[in-house]
Tab-separated table of C-alpha atoms in Angstrom:
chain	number	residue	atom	x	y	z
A	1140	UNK	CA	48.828	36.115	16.165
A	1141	UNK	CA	50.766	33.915	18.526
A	1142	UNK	CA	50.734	30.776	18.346
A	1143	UNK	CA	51.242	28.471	21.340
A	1144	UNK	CA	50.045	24.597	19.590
A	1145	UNK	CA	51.493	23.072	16.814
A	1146	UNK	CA	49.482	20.253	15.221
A	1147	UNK	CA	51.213	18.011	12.619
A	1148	UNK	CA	49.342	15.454	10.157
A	1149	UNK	CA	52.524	12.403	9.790
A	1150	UNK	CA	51.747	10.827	6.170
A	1151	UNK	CA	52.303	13.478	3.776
A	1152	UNK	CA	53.417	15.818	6.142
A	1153	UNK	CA	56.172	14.911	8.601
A	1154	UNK	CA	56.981	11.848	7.179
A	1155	UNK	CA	58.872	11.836	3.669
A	1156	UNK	CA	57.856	8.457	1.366
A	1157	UNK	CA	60.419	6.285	3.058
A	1158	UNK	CA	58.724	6.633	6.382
A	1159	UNK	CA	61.297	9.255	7.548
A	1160	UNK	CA	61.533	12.454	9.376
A	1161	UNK	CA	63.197	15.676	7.738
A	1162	UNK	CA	66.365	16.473	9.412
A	1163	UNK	CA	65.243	19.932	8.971
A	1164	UNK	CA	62.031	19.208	10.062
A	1165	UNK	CA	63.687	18.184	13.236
A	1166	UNK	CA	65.631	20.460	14.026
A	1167	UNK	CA	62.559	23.314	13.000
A	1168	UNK	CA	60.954	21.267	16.006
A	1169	UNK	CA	63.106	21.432	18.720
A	1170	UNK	CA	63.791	25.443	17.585
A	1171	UNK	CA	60.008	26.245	18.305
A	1172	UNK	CA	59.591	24.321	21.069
A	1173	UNK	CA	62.349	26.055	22.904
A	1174	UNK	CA	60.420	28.848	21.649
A	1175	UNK	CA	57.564	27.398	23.971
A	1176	UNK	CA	55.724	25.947	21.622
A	1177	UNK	CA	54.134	23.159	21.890
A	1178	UNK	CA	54.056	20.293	19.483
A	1179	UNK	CA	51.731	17.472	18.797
A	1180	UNK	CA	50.690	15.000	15.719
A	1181	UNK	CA	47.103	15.014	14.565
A	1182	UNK	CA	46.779	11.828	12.590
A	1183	UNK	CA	44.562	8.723	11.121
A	1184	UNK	CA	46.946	6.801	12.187
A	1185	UNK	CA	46.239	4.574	15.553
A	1186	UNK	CA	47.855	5.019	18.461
A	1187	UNK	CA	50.764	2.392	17.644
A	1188	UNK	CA	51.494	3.471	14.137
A	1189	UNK	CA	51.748	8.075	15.926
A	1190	UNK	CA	53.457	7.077	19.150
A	1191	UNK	CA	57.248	5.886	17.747
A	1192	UNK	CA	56.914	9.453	15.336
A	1193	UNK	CA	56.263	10.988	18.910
A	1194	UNK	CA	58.852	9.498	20.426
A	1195	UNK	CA	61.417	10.142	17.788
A	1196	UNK	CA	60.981	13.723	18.064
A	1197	UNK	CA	60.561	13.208	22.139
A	1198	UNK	CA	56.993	14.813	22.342
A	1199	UNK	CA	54.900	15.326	25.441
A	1200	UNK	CA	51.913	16.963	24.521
A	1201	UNK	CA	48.395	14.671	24.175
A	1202	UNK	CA	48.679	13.312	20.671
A	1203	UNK	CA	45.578	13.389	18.167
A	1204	UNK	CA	44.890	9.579	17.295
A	1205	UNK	CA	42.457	7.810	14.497
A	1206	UNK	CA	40.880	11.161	13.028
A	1207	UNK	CA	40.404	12.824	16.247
A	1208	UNK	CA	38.880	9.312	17.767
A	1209	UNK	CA	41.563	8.903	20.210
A	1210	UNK	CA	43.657	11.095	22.228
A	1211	UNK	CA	47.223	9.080	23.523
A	1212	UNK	CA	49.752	10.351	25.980
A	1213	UNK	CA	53.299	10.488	24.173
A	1214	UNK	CA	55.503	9.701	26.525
A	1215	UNK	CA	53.560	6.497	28.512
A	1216	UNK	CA	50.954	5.401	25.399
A	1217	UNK	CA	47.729	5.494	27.965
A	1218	UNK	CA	44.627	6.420	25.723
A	1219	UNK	CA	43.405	9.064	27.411
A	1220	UNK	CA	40.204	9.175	25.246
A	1221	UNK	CA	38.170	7.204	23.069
A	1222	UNK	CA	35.585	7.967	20.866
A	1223	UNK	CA	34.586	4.588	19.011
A	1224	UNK	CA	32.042	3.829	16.257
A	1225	UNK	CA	28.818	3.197	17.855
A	1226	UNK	CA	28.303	-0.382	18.198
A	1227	UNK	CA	25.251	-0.411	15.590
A	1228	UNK	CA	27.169	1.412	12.616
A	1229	UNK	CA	30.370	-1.206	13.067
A	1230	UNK	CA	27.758	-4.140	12.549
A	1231	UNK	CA	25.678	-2.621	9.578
A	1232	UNK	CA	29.056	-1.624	7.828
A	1233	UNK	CA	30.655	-5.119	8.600
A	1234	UNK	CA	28.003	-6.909	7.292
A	1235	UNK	CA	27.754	-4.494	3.923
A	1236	UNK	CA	31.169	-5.842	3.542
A	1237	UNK	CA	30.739	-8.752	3.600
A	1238	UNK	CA	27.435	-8.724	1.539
A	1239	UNK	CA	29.565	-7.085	-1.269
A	1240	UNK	CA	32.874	-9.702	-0.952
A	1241	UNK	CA	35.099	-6.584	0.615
A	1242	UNK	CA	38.018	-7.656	2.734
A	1243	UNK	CA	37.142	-6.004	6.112
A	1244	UNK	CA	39.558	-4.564	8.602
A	1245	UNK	CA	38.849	-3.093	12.205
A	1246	UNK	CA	40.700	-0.034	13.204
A	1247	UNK	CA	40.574	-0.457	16.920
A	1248	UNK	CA	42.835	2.763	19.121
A	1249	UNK	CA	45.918	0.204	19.576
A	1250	UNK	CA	45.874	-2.736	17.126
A	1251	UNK	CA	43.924	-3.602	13.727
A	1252	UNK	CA	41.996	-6.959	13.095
A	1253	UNK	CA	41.284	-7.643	9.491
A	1254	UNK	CA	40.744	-10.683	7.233
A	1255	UNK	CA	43.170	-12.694	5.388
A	1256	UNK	CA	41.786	-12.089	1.951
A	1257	UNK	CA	43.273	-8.629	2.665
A	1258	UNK	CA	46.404	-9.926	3.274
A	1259	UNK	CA	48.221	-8.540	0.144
A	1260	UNK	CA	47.374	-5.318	1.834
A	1261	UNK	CA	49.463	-5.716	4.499
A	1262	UNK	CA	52.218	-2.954	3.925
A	1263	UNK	CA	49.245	-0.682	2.960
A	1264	UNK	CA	47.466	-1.237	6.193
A	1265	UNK	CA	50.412	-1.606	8.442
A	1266	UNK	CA	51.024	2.368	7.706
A	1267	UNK	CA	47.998	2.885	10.191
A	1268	UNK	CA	49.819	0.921	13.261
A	1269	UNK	CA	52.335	-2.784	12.361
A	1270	UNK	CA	49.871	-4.376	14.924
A	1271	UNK	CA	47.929	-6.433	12.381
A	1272	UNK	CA	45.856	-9.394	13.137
A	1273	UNK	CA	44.569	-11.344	10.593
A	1274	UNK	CA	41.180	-13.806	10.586
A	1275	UNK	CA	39.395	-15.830	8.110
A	1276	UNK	CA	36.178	-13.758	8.762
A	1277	UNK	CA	35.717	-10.968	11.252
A	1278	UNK	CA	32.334	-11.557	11.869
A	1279	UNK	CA	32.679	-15.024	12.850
A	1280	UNK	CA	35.951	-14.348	14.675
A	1281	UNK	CA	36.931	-13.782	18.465
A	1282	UNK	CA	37.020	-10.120	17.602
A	1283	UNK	CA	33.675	-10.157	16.907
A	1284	UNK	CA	32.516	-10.763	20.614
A	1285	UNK	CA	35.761	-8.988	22.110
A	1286	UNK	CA	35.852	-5.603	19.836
A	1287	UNK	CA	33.154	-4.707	17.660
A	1288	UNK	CA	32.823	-2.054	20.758
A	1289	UNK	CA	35.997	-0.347	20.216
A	1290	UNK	CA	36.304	0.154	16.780
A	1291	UNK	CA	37.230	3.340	15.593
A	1292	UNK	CA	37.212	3.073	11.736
A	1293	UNK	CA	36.328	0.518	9.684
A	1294	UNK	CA	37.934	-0.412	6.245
A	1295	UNK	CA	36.639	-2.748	3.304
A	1296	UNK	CA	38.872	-3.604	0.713
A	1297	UNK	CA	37.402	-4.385	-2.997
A	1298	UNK	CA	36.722	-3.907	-6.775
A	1299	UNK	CA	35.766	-0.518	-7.570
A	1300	UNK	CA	31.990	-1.709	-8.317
A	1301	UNK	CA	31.682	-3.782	-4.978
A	1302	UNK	CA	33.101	-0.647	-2.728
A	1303	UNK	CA	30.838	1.555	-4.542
A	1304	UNK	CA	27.488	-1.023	-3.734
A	1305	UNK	CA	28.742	-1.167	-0.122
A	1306	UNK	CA	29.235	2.661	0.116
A	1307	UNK	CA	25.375	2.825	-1.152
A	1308	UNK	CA	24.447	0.144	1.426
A	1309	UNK	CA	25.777	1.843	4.470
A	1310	UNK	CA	25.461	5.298	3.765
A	1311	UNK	CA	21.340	4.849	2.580
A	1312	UNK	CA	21.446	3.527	6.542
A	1313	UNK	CA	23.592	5.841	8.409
A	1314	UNK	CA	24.195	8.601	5.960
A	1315	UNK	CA	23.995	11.371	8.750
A	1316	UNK	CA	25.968	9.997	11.269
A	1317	UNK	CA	28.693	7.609	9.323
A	1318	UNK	CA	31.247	9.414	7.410
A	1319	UNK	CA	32.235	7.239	4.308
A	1320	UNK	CA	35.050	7.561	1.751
A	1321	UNK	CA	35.914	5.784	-1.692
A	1322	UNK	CA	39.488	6.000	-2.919
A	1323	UNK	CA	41.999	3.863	-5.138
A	1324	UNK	CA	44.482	1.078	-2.430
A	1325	UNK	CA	46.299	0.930	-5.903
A	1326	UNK	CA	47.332	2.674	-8.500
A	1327	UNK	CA	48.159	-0.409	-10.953
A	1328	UNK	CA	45.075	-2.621	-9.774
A	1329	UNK	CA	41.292	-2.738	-9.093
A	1330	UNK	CA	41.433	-2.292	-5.873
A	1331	UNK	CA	39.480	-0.019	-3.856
A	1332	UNK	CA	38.750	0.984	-0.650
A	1333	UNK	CA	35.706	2.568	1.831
A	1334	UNK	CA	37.127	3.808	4.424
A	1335	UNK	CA	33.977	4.831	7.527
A	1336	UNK	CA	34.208	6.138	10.533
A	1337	UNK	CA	31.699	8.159	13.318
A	1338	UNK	CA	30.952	11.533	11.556
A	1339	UNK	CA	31.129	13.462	15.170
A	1340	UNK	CA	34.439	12.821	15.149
A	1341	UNK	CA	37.935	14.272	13.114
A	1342	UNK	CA	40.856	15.960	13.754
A	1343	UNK	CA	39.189	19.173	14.815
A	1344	UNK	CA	37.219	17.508	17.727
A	1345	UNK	CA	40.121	16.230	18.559
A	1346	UNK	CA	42.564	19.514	18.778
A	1347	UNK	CA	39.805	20.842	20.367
A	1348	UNK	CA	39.348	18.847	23.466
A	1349	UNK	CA	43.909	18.614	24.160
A	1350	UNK	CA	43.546	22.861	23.407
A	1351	UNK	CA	41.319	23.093	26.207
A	1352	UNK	CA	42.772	20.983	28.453
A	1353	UNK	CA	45.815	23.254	27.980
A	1354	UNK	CA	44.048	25.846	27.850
A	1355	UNK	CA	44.509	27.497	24.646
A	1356	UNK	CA	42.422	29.081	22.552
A	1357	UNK	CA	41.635	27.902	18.957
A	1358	UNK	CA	43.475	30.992	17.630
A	1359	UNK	CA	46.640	30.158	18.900
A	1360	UNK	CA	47.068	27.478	17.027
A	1361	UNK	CA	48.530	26.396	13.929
A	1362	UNK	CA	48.374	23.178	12.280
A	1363	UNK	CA	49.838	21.358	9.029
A	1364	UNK	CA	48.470	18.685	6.716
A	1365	UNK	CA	48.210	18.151	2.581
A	1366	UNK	CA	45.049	15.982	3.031
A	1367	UNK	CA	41.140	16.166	2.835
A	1368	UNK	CA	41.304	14.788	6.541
A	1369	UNK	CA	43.357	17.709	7.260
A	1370	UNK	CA	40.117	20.233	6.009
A	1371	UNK	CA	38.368	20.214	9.431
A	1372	UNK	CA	41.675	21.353	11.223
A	1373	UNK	CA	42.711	23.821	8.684
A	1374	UNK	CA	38.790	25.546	9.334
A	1375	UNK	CA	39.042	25.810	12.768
A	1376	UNK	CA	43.049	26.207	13.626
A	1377	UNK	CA	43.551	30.205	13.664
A	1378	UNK	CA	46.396	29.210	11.022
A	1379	UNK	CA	46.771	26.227	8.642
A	1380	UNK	CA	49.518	25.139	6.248
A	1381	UNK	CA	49.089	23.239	3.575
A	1382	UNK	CA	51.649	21.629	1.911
A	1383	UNK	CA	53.040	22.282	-1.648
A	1384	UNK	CA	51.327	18.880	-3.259
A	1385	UNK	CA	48.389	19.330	-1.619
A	1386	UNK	CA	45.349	19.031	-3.838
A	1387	UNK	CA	43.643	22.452	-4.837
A	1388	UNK	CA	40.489	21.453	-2.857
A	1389	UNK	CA	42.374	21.110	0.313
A	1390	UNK	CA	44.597	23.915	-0.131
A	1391	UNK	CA	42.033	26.437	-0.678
A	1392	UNK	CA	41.056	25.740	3.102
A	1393	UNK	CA	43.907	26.866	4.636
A	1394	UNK	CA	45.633	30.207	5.432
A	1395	UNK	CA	49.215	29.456	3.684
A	1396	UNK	CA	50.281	26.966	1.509
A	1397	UNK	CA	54.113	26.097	1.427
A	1398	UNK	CA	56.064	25.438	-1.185
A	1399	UNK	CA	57.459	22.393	0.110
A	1400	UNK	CA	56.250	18.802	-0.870
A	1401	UNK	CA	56.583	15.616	1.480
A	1402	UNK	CA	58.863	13.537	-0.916
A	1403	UNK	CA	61.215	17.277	-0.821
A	1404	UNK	CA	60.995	17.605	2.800
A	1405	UNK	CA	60.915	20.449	4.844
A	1406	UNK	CA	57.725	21.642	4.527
A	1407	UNK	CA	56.941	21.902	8.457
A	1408	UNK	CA	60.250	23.378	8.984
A	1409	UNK	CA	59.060	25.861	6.517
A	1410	UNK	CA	55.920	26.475	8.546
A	1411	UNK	CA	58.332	26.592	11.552
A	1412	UNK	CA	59.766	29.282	10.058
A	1413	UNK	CA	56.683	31.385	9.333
A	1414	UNK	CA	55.213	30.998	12.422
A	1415	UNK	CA	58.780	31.957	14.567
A	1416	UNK	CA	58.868	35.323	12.687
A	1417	UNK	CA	55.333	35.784	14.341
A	1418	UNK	CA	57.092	35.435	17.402
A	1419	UNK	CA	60.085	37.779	17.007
């Protein structure tokens, strides 16, 4: 099989812990695009935390933005799609958060509004994009009347119990078409969070509508990731890496797993490699 896109997930992929790219991973880069490949991210990120990754690396294919929600343009930063939260499921979930005392932030394709009781969060939150603005209550804020549109996740912050009552609330209301996620912000504290977003969108809509605007077919592409986000490519890329800490549940989805970890480094050179040899 020959494969003509590269997708990479950034946190736990590209980037090492320290916010990083490989040297290896680099160089691996440039090697298969002179190989005429091309490359692009696939990310949860927003468009401001993926496009200085992009950059770095000097990318120029349509980058994969917010779970597949928005589609950016390396090289300028124009959103060249956008797939928001209906209007409807950003108010019910806004106001479950706030019912249940969770500090709410807005993932919107360029910045993030969230609340100041979240503001311990910060370094957490600024992984997604470091344009953070903060308000005493979003839904009695300016970005209430100016964004509530345009969001494209949206994140409550809590104790364990409260994101658990919220994820009951919202999901008993829009079960079929929110997607909704529990997961630890903390290893040392009780602090969780629910992360929704539109369930018609992820990372596979998303490689989906830049492969056929390049034309190419979903077997010609390859794509890398260690997360349960990264399950939806890894089904419908024609091959998937997963990398070498990536939970058994995720791995099992893809068509190679590397031996490589993200705190290592290397691990999409190592896919690099693998898919070059196709290409010899």
């Amino acid at each position: 099989m020959r494969t003509r896109l590269l997708a990479l997930d950034l946190d736990g992929t590209l980037l090492r812990p320290d916010g990083e790219v490989d040297p290896r991973d680099v160089d691996a880069i440039a090697a298969v695009r002179a190989a005429g490949v091309r490359v692009t991210i696939a990310t949860g990120r927003i468009a401001t935390g993926a496009l200085p990754t992009a950059a770095r690396l000097n990318l120029d294919t349509t980058l994969v933005c917010a779970e597949g929600a928005v589609l950016v343009d390396p090289q300028t930063g124009a959103v060249l799609h956008h797939r928001p939260m209906h209007i409807t499921l950003t108010e019910t979930v806004t106001e479950a958060f706030d019912r249940h005392a969770l500090d709410a932030f807005w993932f919107l394709h360029d910045e993030i509004h969230g609340e100041h009781g979240g503001a311990d969060l910060l370094r957490y939150v600024e992984t997604w994009s470091p344009r953070v603005t903060l308000h005493d209550a979003l839904s009695e804020s300016v970005a209430w009347e100016n964004h509530r549109h345009q969001v494209t996740m949206a994140v409550g912050f809590g104790t364990r119990e409260a994101v658990q009552l919220a994820h009951a609330t919202v999901t008993a209301t829009h079960g079929e078409e929110l997607l909704a996620i529990t997961f630890p912000a903390s290893r040392t504290e009780d602090r969780w969070t629910l992360l929704t977003r539109s369930a018609r969108t992820d990372k596979s809509t998303g490689l989906a509508q830049v492969s056929e605007d390049l034309g190419i077919a979903p077997h010609e592409v390859a794509v890398v990731g260690d997360w349960l986000n990264d399950v939806p490519m890894f089904r419908w890329a024609g091959r998937s890496f997963a990398m070498g800490q990536s939970p058994d549940e995720v791995a099992m989805h893809a068509t190679d797993r590397l031996r490589a970890t993200s705190r290592d480094g290397g691990g999409v050179a190592e896919a690099i490699r693998a898919i070059l040899a196709d290409l010899a």
